[in-house]
C-alpha positions as CSV (number, residue, x, y, z in Angstrom):
1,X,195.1,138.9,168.8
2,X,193.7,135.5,170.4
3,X,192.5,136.5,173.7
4,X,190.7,133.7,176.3
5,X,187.2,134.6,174.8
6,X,187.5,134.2,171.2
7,X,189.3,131.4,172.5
8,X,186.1,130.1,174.1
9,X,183.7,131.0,171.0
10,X,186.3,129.4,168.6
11,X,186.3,125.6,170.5
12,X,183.1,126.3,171.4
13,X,183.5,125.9,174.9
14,X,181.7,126.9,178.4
15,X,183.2,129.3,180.7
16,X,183.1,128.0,184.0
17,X,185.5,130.4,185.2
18,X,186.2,133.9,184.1
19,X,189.0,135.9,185.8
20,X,190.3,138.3,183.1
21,X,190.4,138.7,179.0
22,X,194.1,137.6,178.7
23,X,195.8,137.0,175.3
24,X,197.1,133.3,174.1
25,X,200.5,133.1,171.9
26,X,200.7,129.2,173.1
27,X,198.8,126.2,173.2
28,X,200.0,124.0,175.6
29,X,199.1,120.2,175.5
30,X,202.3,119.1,177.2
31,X,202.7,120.4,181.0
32,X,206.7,119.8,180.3
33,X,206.7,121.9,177.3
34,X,205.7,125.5,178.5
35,X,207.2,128.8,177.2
36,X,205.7,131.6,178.8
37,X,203.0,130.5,181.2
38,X,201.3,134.2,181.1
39,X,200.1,133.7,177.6
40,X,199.5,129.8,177.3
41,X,196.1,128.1,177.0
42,X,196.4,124.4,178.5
43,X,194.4,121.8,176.6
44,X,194.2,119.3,179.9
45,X,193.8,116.1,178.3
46,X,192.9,112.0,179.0
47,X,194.4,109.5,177.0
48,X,195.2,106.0,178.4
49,X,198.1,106.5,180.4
50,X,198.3,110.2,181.5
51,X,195.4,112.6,182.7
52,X,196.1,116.4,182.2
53,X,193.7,117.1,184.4
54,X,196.3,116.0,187.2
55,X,198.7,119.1,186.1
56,X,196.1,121.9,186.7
57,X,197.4,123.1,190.2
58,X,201.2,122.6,189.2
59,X,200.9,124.4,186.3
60,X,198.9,127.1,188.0
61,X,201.9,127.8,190.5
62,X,204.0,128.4,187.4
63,X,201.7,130.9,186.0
64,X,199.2,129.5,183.8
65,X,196.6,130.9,184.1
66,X,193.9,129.7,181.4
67,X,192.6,125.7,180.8
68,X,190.4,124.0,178.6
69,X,189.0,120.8,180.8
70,X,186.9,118.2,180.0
71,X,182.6,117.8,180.8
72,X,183.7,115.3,183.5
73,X,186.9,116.6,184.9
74,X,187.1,116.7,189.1
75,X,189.0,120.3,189.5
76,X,189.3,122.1,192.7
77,X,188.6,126.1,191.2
78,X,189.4,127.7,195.1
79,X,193.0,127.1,194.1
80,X,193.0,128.4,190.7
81,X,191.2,131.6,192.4
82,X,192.5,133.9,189.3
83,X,192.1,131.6,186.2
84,X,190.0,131.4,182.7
85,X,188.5,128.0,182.8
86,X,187.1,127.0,179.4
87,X,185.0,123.5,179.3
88,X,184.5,121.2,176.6
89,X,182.4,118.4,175.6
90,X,184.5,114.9,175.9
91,X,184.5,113.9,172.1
92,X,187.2,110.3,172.4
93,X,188.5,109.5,169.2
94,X,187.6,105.9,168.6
């Protein structure tokens, strides 16, 4: 099973924020798309007209509770208090 830390080793990113070992059945790059929060890893990504950076506290309140942000992403971590936060380098496609 994919749990948050094999998740991290796997994309090779930094934990910035460790709350609990929790498993991920989805990967969520939509905000509007989600299934079943408790299990979902969101990807919170830029592209030219949309941030999902922006969606962190919103999807929070639903019950996510584990993101993968960007090097440069502004987030507020008090008010995701009980989440697996996963960074990544920013890589743009060009």
């Amino acid at each position: 099973m994919l749990t948050s830390q094999k998740a991290a080793k796997i994309i090779k990113g930094n934990t910035i924020k460790f709350f609990n070992d929790l498993p991920v059945q989805h990967l969520l790059l939509d905000s509007r798309k989600i299934v079943s929060p408790a299990s979902s890893l969101f990807f919170a990504l830029k592209g030219e007209r949309h941030n999902g950076h922006h969606f962190l506290e919103e999807l929070y309140a639903i019950g996510v509770r584990q993101f993968v942000i960007e090097q440069d992403a502004k987030v507020n971590f008090e008010k995701l208090k009980e989440a697996n936060i996963l960074q990544v380098k920013n890589n743009p496609i060009k």
